Amino acid sequence: MELKFKKCLKCGALINVFEDSKSDFICCSEKMVDVKPNTLEASFEKHIPNYEIKDLEIEVFVNHVMDNDHYIEWIMYQTDKESIKITFKPGDTLKVKFKYQKKALLYSYCNKHGLWMKEVL
Ligand SMILES: [Fe+2]
């Protein structure tokens, strides 16, 4: 199940919803817009989550800076049963483990370059 993301163009708030809803999501008195995750690296910087499968676990990492003004805010692991979001702050190590599940979706969110996604094979 792929998540849908909506963003407020005024304050930058980002939410995720599990299904498309006919009703609009409002923030700062305006309709939030759809955000599609990037799946191809377009620059030198790396944003797409990488992973290694070890036994029954998946170790996820992102090769990205964790500076005060530029960092990965969170990594999300989405399976057909659950959605786990791990938040980070500048200086943190971008590495986290989850229970491996084939076809899960991995998301990462950079405070400057937005939303990225990779499917677990
Ligand atoms: Fe970035």
mmCIF file of N, CA, C and O in Angstrom, residues 5-81:
data_model
loop_
_atom_site.group_PDB
_atom_site.id
_atom_site.type_symbol
_atom_site.label_atom_id
_atom_site.label_comp_id
_atom_site.label_asym_id
_atom_site.label_seq_id
_atom_site.Cartn_x
_atom_site.Cartn_y
_atom_site.Cartn_z
ATOM 1 N N PHE A 5 1.046 11.615 0.051
ATOM 2 C CA PHE A 5 1.570 12.716 0.851
ATOM 3 C C PHE A 5 0.939 14.027 0.381
ATOM 4 O O PHE A 5 0.739 14.238 -0.818
ATOM 5 N N LYS A 6 0.652 14.895 1.344
ATOM 6 C CA LYS A 6 0.063 16.213 1.051
ATOM 7 C C LYS A 6 0.893 17.262 1.776
ATOM 8 O O LYS A 6 1.317 17.058 2.915
ATOM 9 N N LYS A 7 1.097 18.399 1.090
ATOM 10 C CA LYS A 7 1.940 19.453 1.660
ATOM 11 C C LYS A 7 1.219 20.793 1.639
ATOM 12 O O LYS A 7 0.492 21.101 0.693
ATOM 13 N N CYS A 8 1.463 21.578 2.676
ATOM 14 C CA CYS A 8 0.957 22.956 2.732
ATOM 15 C C CYS A 8 2.016 23.855 2.094
ATOM 16 O O CYS A 8 3.175 23.853 2.517
ATOM 17 N N LEU A 9 1.622 24.597 1.071
ATOM 18 C CA LEU A 9 2.585 25.451 0.385
ATOM 19 C C LEU A 9 2.916 26.715 1.183
ATOM 20 O O LEU A 9 3.875 27.408 0.880
ATOM 21 N N LYS A 10 2.125 26.997 2.213
ATOM 22 C CA LYS A 10 2.401 28.193 3.029
ATOM 23 C C LYS A 10 3.397 27.898 4.146
ATOM 24 O O LYS A 10 4.402 28.575 4.281
ATOM 25 N N CYS A 11 3.111 26.870 4.952
ATOM 26 C CA CYS A 11 3.972 26.625 6.120
ATOM 27 C C CYS A 11 4.909 25.430 5.928
ATOM 28 O O CYS A 11 5.810 25.215 6.731
ATOM 29 N N GLY A 12 4.696 24.637 4.870
ATOM 30 C CA GLY A 12 5.583 23.502 4.604
ATOM 31 C C GLY A 12 5.196 22.228 5.319
ATOM 32 O O GLY A 12 5.879 21.218 5.185
ATOM 33 N N ALA A 13 4.095 22.231 6.075
ATOM 34 C CA ALA A 13 3.661 21.016 6.773
ATOM 35 C C ALA A 13 3.407 19.894 5.774
ATOM 36 O O ALA A 13 2.876 20.121 4.686
ATOM 37 N N LEU A 14 3.824 18.684 6.153
ATOM 38 C CA LEU A 14 3.659 17.523 5.281
ATOM 39 C C LEU A 14 2.905 16.449 6.049
ATOM 40 O O LEU A 14 3.261 16.129 7.182
ATOM 41 N N ILE A 15 1.863 15.903 5.458
ATOM 42 C CA ILE A 15 1.119 14.824 6.110
ATOM 43 C C ILE A 15 1.056 13.634 5.180
ATOM 44 O O ILE A 15 1.251 13.756 3.967
ATOM 45 N N ASN A 16 0.807 12.447 5.738
ATOM 46 C CA ASN A 16 0.578 11.290 4.892
ATOM 47 C C ASN A 16 -0.789 10.707 5.187
ATOM 48 O O ASN A 16 -1.252 10.708 6.320
ATOM 49 N N VAL A 17 -1.429 10.241 4.125
ATOM 50 C CA VAL A 17 -2.744 9.624 4.244
ATOM 51 C C VAL A 17 -2.678 8.262 3.573
ATOM 52 O O VAL A 17 -1.888 8.039 2.655
ATOM 53 N N PHE A 18 -3.478 7.314 4.051
ATOM 54 C CA PHE A 18 -3.405 5.952 3.542
ATOM 55 C C PHE A 18 -4.259 5.718 2.303
ATOM 56 O O PHE A 18 -4.036 4.825 1.551
ATOM 57 N N GLU A 19 -5.259 6.517 2.110
ATOM 58 C CA GLU A 19 -6.099 6.354 0.937
ATOM 59 C C GLU A 19 -6.471 7.723 0.414
ATOM 60 O O GLU A 19 -6.548 8.680 1.161
ATOM 61 N N ASP A 20 -6.740 7.775 -0.865
ATOM 62 C CA ASP A 20 -7.212 9.034 -1.423
ATOM 63 C C ASP A 20 -8.572 9.354 -0.841
ATOM 64 O O ASP A 20 -9.447 8.512 -0.795
ATOM 65 N N SER A 21 -8.722 10.547 -0.413
ATOM 66 C CA SER A 21 -9.990 10.981 0.151
ATOM 67 C C SER A 21 -10.616 12.004 -0.782
ATOM 68 O O SER A 21 -9.931 12.756 -1.447
ATOM 69 N N LYS A 22 -11.928 11.995 -0.831
ATOM 70 C CA LYS A 22 -12.602 12.974 -1.686
ATOM 71 C C LYS A 22 -12.583 14.355 -1.034
ATOM 72 O O LYS A 22 -12.728 15.362 -1.695
ATOM 73 N N SER A 23 -12.405 14.368 0.279
ATOM 74 C CA SER A 23 -12.378 15.668 0.948
ATOM 75 C C SER A 23 -10.977 16.272 0.859
ATOM 76 O O SER A 23 -9.978 15.566 0.801
ATOM 77 N N ASP A 24 -10.927 17.587 0.839
ATOM 78 C CA ASP A 24 -9.649 18.295 0.785
ATOM 79 C C ASP A 24 -9.033 18.369 2.170
ATOM 80 O O ASP A 24 -9.727 18.358 3.174
ATOM 81 N N PHE A 25 -7.722 18.447 2.215
ATOM 82 C CA PHE A 25 -7.021 18.680 3.465
ATOM 83 C C PHE A 25 -6.600 20.140 3.474
ATOM 84 O O PHE A 25 -5.976 20.614 2.520
ATOM 85 N N ILE A 26 -6.966 20.839 4.516
ATOM 86 C CA ILE A 26 -6.739 22.280 4.597
ATOM 87 C C ILE A 26 -5.678 22.583 5.654
ATOM 88 O O ILE A 26 -5.707 22.028 6.756
ATOM 89 N N CYS A 27 -4.726 23.453 5.309
ATOM 90 C CA CYS A 27 -3.728 23.941 6.256
ATOM 91 C C CYS A 27 -3.490 25.407 5.928
ATOM 92 O O CYS A 27 -3.462 25.779 4.745
ATOM 93 N N CYS A 28 -3.334 26.249 6.925
ATOM 94 C CA CYS A 28 -3.133 27.693 6.710
ATOM 95 C C CYS A 28 -4.220 28.263 5.795
ATOM 96 O O CYS A 28 -3.943 29.101 4.937
ATOM 97 N N SER A 29 -5.428 27.762 5.934
ATOM 98 C CA SER A 29 -6.612 28.220 5.177
ATOM 99 C C SER A 29 -6.532 27.899 3.683
ATOM 100 O O SER A 29 -7.298 28.458 2.890
ATOM 101 N N GLU A 30 -5.615 27.021 3.290
ATOM 102 C CA GLU A 30 -5.519 26.666 1.875
ATOM 103 C C GLU A 30 -5.485 25.149 1.707
ATOM 104 O O GLU A 30 -5.066 24.417 2.608
ATOM 105 N N LYS A 31 -5.903 24.687 0.521
ATOM 106 C CA LYS A 31 -5.912 23.262 0.205
ATOM 107 C C LYS A 31 -4.474 22.749 0.093
ATOM 108 O O LYS A 31 -3.645 23.346 -0.598
ATOM 109 N N MET A 32 -4.193 21.633 0.756
ATOM 110 C CA MET A 32 -2.856 21.030 0.660
ATOM 111 C C MET A 32 -2.710 20.344 -0.701
ATOM 112 O O MET A 32 -3.684 19.831 -1.253
ATOM 113 N N VAL A 33 -1.481 20.345 -1.241
ATOM 114 C CA VAL A 33 -1.252 19.802 -2.579
ATOM 115 C C VAL A 33 -0.592 18.422 -2.487
ATOM 116 O O VAL A 33 0.090 18.113 -1.511
ATOM 117 N N ASP A 34 -0.816 17.597 -3.505
ATOM 118 C CA ASP A 34 -0.199 16.268 -3.557
ATOM 119 C C ASP A 34 1.314 16.388 -3.748
ATOM 120 O O ASP A 34 1.779 17.243 -4.507
ATOM 121 N N VAL A 35 2.056 15.527 -3.082
ATOM 122 C CA VAL A 35 3.512 15.467 -3.261
ATOM 123 C C VAL A 35 3.869 14.056 -3.696
ATOM 124 O O VAL A 35 3.532 13.093 -3.014
ATOM 125 N N LYS A 36 4.523 13.952 -4.831
ATOM 126 C CA LYS A 36 4.979 12.648 -5.325
ATOM 127 C C LYS A 36 6.428 12.441 -4.908
ATOM 128 O O LYS A 36 7.259 13.314 -5.123
ATOM 129 N N PRO A 37 6.766 11.285 -4.331
ATOM 130 C CA PRO A 37 8.160 11.060 -3.953
ATOM 131 C C PRO A 37 9.058 10.907 -5.171
ATOM 132 O O PRO A 37 8.655 10.338 -6.190
ATOM 133 N N ASN A 38 10.279 11.424 -5.061
ATOM 134 C CA ASN A 38 11.289 11.226 -6.098
ATOM 135 C C ASN A 38 11.836 9.812 -5.984
ATOM 136 O O ASN A 38 12.047 9.307 -4.875
ATOM 137 N N THR A 39 12.097 9.203 -7.122
ATOM 138 C CA THR A 39 12.641 7.849 -7.103
ATOM 139 C C THR A 39 13.955 7.737 -7.862
ATOM 140 O O THR A 39 14.548 6.677 -7.926
ATOM 141 N N LEU A 40 14.385 8.846 -8.478
ATOM 142 C CA LEU A 40 15.662 8.855 -9.203
ATOM 143 C C LEU A 40 16.540 9.972 -8.657
ATOM 144 O O LEU A 40 16.083 11.102 -8.523
ATOM 145 N N GLU A 41 17.790 9.653 -8.351
ATOM 146 C CA GLU A 41 18.712 10.675 -7.881
ATOM 147 C C GLU A 41 19.011 11.624 -9.038
ATOM 148 O O GLU A 41 19.368 11.198 -10.116
ATOM 149 N N ALA A 42 18.859 12.926 -8.801
ATOM 150 C CA ALA A 42 19.088 13.900 -9.855
ATOM 151 C C ALA A 42 20.325 14.736 -9.587
ATOM 152 O O ALA A 42 20.698 15.566 -10.376
ATOM 153 N N SER A 43 20.959 14.520 -8.468
ATOM 154 C CA SER A 43 22.126 15.329 -8.150
ATOM 155 C C SER A 43 23.194 14.454 -7.504
ATOM 156 O O SER A 43 23.015 13.262 -7.311
ATOM 157 N N PHE A 44 24.268 15.105 -7.136
ATOM 158 C CA PHE A 44 25.378 14.446 -6.475
ATOM 159 C C PHE A 44 24.976 13.903 -5.109
ATOM 160 O O PHE A 44 25.435 12.873 -4.664
ATOM 161 N N GLU A 45 24.112 14.651 -4.465
ATOM 162 C CA GLU A 45 23.677 14.243 -3.136
ATOM 163 C C GLU A 45 22.793 13.011 -3.230
ATOM 164 O O GLU A 45 22.040 12.844 -4.172
ATOM 165 N N LYS A 46 22.855 12.210 -2.207
ATOM 166 C CA LYS A 46 22.046 10.998 -2.189
ATOM 167 C C LYS A 46 20.904 11.153 -1.203
ATOM 168 O O LYS A 46 21.110 11.547 -0.057
ATOM 169 N N HIS A 47 19.738 10.855 -1.659
ATOM 170 C CA HIS A 47 18.549 10.956 -0.800
ATOM 171 C C HIS A 47 17.768 9.656 -0.728
ATOM 172 O O HIS A 47 17.042 9.429 0.227
ATOM 173 N N ILE A 48 17.862 8.848 -1.776
ATOM 174 C CA ILE A 48 17.075 7.622 -1.805
ATOM 175 C C ILE A 48 17.618 6.641 -0.767
ATOM 176 O O ILE A 48 18.824 6.401 -0.707
ATOM 177 N N PRO A 49 16.731 6.086 0.080
ATOM 178 C CA PRO A 49 17.199 5.135 1.091
ATOM 179 C C PRO A 49 17.829 3.899 0.456
ATOM 180 O O PRO A 49 17.332 3.386 -0.551
ATOM 181 N N ASN A 50 18.928 3.449 1.037
ATOM 182 C CA ASN A 50 19.559 2.188 0.661
ATOM 183 C C ASN A 50 19.259 1.169 1.740
ATOM 184 O O ASN A 50 18.903 1.533 2.863
ATOM 185 N N TYR A 51 19.443 -0.101 1.411
ATOM 186 C CA TYR A 51 19.201 -1.101 2.449
ATOM 187 C C TYR A 51 20.029 -2.356 2.211
ATOM 188 O O TYR A 51 20.470 -2.628 1.089
ATOM 189 N N GLU A 52 20.238 -3.083 3.305
ATOM 190 C CA GLU A 52 20.845 -4.414 3.252
ATOM 191 C C GLU A 52 19.963 -5.340 4.058
ATOM 192 O O GLU A 52 19.524 -4.986 5.155
ATOM 193 N N ILE A 53 19.705 -6.512 3.511
ATOM 194 C CA ILE A 53 18.887 -7.490 4.222
ATOM 195 C C ILE A 53 19.816 -8.440 4.954
ATOM 196 O O ILE A 53 20.715 -9.032 4.350
ATOM 197 N N LYS A 54 19.626 -8.552 6.275
ATOM 198 C CA LYS A 54 20.440 -9.436 7.107
ATOM 199 C C LYS A 54 19.498 -10.310 7.918
ATOM 200 O O LYS A 54 18.812 -9.807 8.811
ATOM 201 N N ASP A 55 19.480 -11.592 7.601
ATOM 202 C CA ASP A 55 18.563 -12.528 8.245
ATOM 203 C C ASP A 55 17.120 -12.033 8.075
ATOM 204 O O ASP A 55 16.665 -11.884 6.974
ATOM 205 N N LEU A 56 16.454 -11.738 9.169
ATOM 206 C CA LEU A 56 15.056 -11.304 9.079
ATOM 207 C C LEU A 56 14.918 -9.797 9.224
ATOM 208 O O LEU A 56 13.816 -9.272 9.317
ATOM 209 N N GLU A 57 16.061 -9.126 9.220
ATOM 210 C CA GLU A 57 16.035 -7.672 9.395
ATOM 211 C C GLU A 57 16.491 -6.955 8.129
ATOM 212 O O GLU A 57 17.227 -7.508 7.313
ATOM 213 N N ILE A 58 16.071 -5.728 8.021
ATOM 214 C CA ILE A 58 16.544 -4.868 6.952
ATOM 215 C C ILE A 58 17.184 -3.655 7.603
ATOM 216 O O ILE A 58 16.590 -3.013 8.463
ATOM 217 N N GLU A 59 18.444 -3.398 7.219
ATOM 218 C CA GLU A 59 19.155 -2.244 7.745
ATOM 219 C C GLU A 59 19.094 -1.142 6.692
ATOM 220 O O GLU A 59 19.530 -1.346 5.559
ATOM 221 N N VAL A 60 18.550 -0.012 7.069
ATOM 222 C CA VAL A 60 18.313 1.087 6.135
ATOM 223 C C VAL A 60 19.271 2.231 6.437
ATOM 224 O O VAL A 60 19.491 2.566 7.603
ATOM 225 N N PHE A 61 19.830 2.823 5.392
ATOM 226 C CA PHE A 61 20.730 3.953 5.571
ATOM 227 C C PHE A 61 20.601 4.908 4.386
ATOM 228 O O PHE A 61 20.182 4.506 3.302
ATOM 229 N N VAL A 62 20.926 6.162 4.639
ATOM 230 C CA VAL A 62 20.912 7.177 3.583
ATOM 231 C C VAL A 62 22.252 7.893 3.622
ATOM 232 O O VAL A 62 22.688 8.343 4.684
ATOM 233 N N ASN A 63 22.902 7.966 2.479
ATOM 234 C CA ASN A 63 24.216 8.598 2.388
ATOM 235 C C ASN A 63 24.031 10.104 2.165
ATOM 236 O O ASN A 63 24.171 10.606 1.055
ATOM 237 N N HIS A 64 23.698 10.821 3.217
ATOM 238 C CA HIS A 64 23.330 12.233 3.116
ATOM 239 C C HIS A 64 23.927 12.988 4.307
ATOM 240 O O HIS A 64 24.063 12.421 5.384
ATOM 241 N N VAL A 65 24.240 14.257 4.120
ATOM 242 C CA VAL A 65 24.767 15.060 5.229
ATOM 243 C C VAL A 65 23.694 15.219 6.303
ATOM 244 O O VAL A 65 22.495 15.139 6.037
ATOM 245 N N MET A 66 24.164 15.454 7.540
ATOM 246 C CA MET A 66 23.245 15.709 8.664
ATOM 247 C C MET A 66 23.662 17.017 9.328
ATOM 248 O O MET A 66 23.896 17.082 10.539
ATOM 249 N N ASP A 67 23.772 18.070 8.507
ATOM 250 C CA ASP A 67 24.155 19.397 8.992
ATOM 251 C C ASP A 67 22.966 20.099 9.645
ATOM 252 O O ASP A 67 21.815 19.694 9.456
ATOM 253 N N ASN A 68 23.245 21.177 10.358
ATOM 254 C CA ASN A 68 22.171 21.905 11.048
ATOM 255 C C ASN A 68 21.117 22.446 10.086
ATOM 256 O O ASN A 68 19.939 22.496 10.421
ATOM 257 N N ASP A 69 21.538 22.866 8.908
ATOM 258 C CA ASP A 69 20.583 23.472 7.979
ATOM 259 C C ASP A 69 20.190 22.550 6.827
ATOM 260 O O ASP A 69 19.440 22.946 5.936
ATOM 261 N N HIS A 70 20.716 21.329 6.820
ATOM 262 C CA HIS A 70 20.430 20.417 5.725
ATOM 263 C C HIS A 70 20.586 18.983 6.234
ATOM 264 O O HIS A 70 21.701 18.537 6.492
ATOM 265 N N TYR A 71 19.480 18.292 6.361
ATOM 266 C CA TYR A 71 19.538 16.941 6.925
ATOM 267 C C TYR A 71 18.281 16.147 6.581
ATOM 268 O O TYR A 71 17.282 16.702 6.126
ATOM 269 N N ILE A 72 18.350 14.852 6.801
ATOM 270 C CA ILE A 72 17.194 13.969 6.605
ATOM 271 C C ILE A 72 16.352 14.035 7.885
ATOM 272 O O ILE A 72 16.837 13.683 8.964
ATOM 273 N N GLU A 73 15.126 14.485 7.750
ATOM 274 C CA GLU A 73 14.250 14.652 8.919
ATOM 275 C C GLU A 73 13.670 13.327 9.400
ATOM 276 O O GLU A 73 13.469 13.130 10.585
ATOM 277 N N TRP A 74 13.355 12.424 8.452
ATOM 278 C CA TRP A 74 12.804 11.142 8.862
ATOM 279 C C TRP A 74 12.943 10.089 7.776
ATOM 280 O O TRP A 74 13.097 10.404 6.600
ATOM 281 N N ILE A 75 12.871 8.845 8.227
ATOM 282 C CA ILE A 75 12.801 7.679 7.349
ATOM 283 C C ILE A 75 11.532 6.937 7.736
ATOM 284 O O ILE A 75 11.240 6.767 8.923
ATOM 285 N N MET A 76 10.778 6.511 6.730
ATOM 286 C CA MET A 76 9.546 5.773 7.005
ATOM 287 C C MET A 76 9.591 4.410 6.312
ATOM 288 O O MET A 76 10.069 4.300 5.186
ATOM 289 N N TYR A 77 9.115 3.403 7.021
ATOM 290 C CA TYR A 77 9.064 2.038 6.486
ATOM 291 C C TYR A 77 7.601 1.620 6.428
ATOM 292 O O TYR A 77 6.924 1.533 7.453
ATOM 293 N N GLN A 78 7.110 1.383 5.221
ATOM 294 C CA GLN A 78 5.688 1.119 5.025
ATOM 295 C C GLN A 78 5.493 -0.287 4.494
ATOM 296 O O GLN A 78 5.963 -0.625 3.407
ATOM 297 N N THR A 79 4.818 -1.126 5.273
ATOM 298 C CA THR A 79 4.468 -2.466 4.798
ATOM 299 C C THR A 79 2.957 -2.518 4.616
ATOM 300 O O THR A 79 2.263 -1.529 4.842
ATOM 301 N N ASP A 80 2.440 -3.690 4.254
ATOM 302 C CA ASP A 80 0.990 -3.793 4.118
ATOM 303 C C ASP A 80 0.298 -3.814 5.482
ATOM 304 O O ASP A 80 -0.916 -3.724 5.564
ATOM 305 N N LYS A 81 1.076 -3.937 6.556
ATOM 306 C CA LYS A 81 0.484 -4.013 7.893
ATOM 307 C C LYS A 81 0.774 -2.808 8.769
ATOM 308 O O LYS A 81 0.020 -2.506 9.682
#
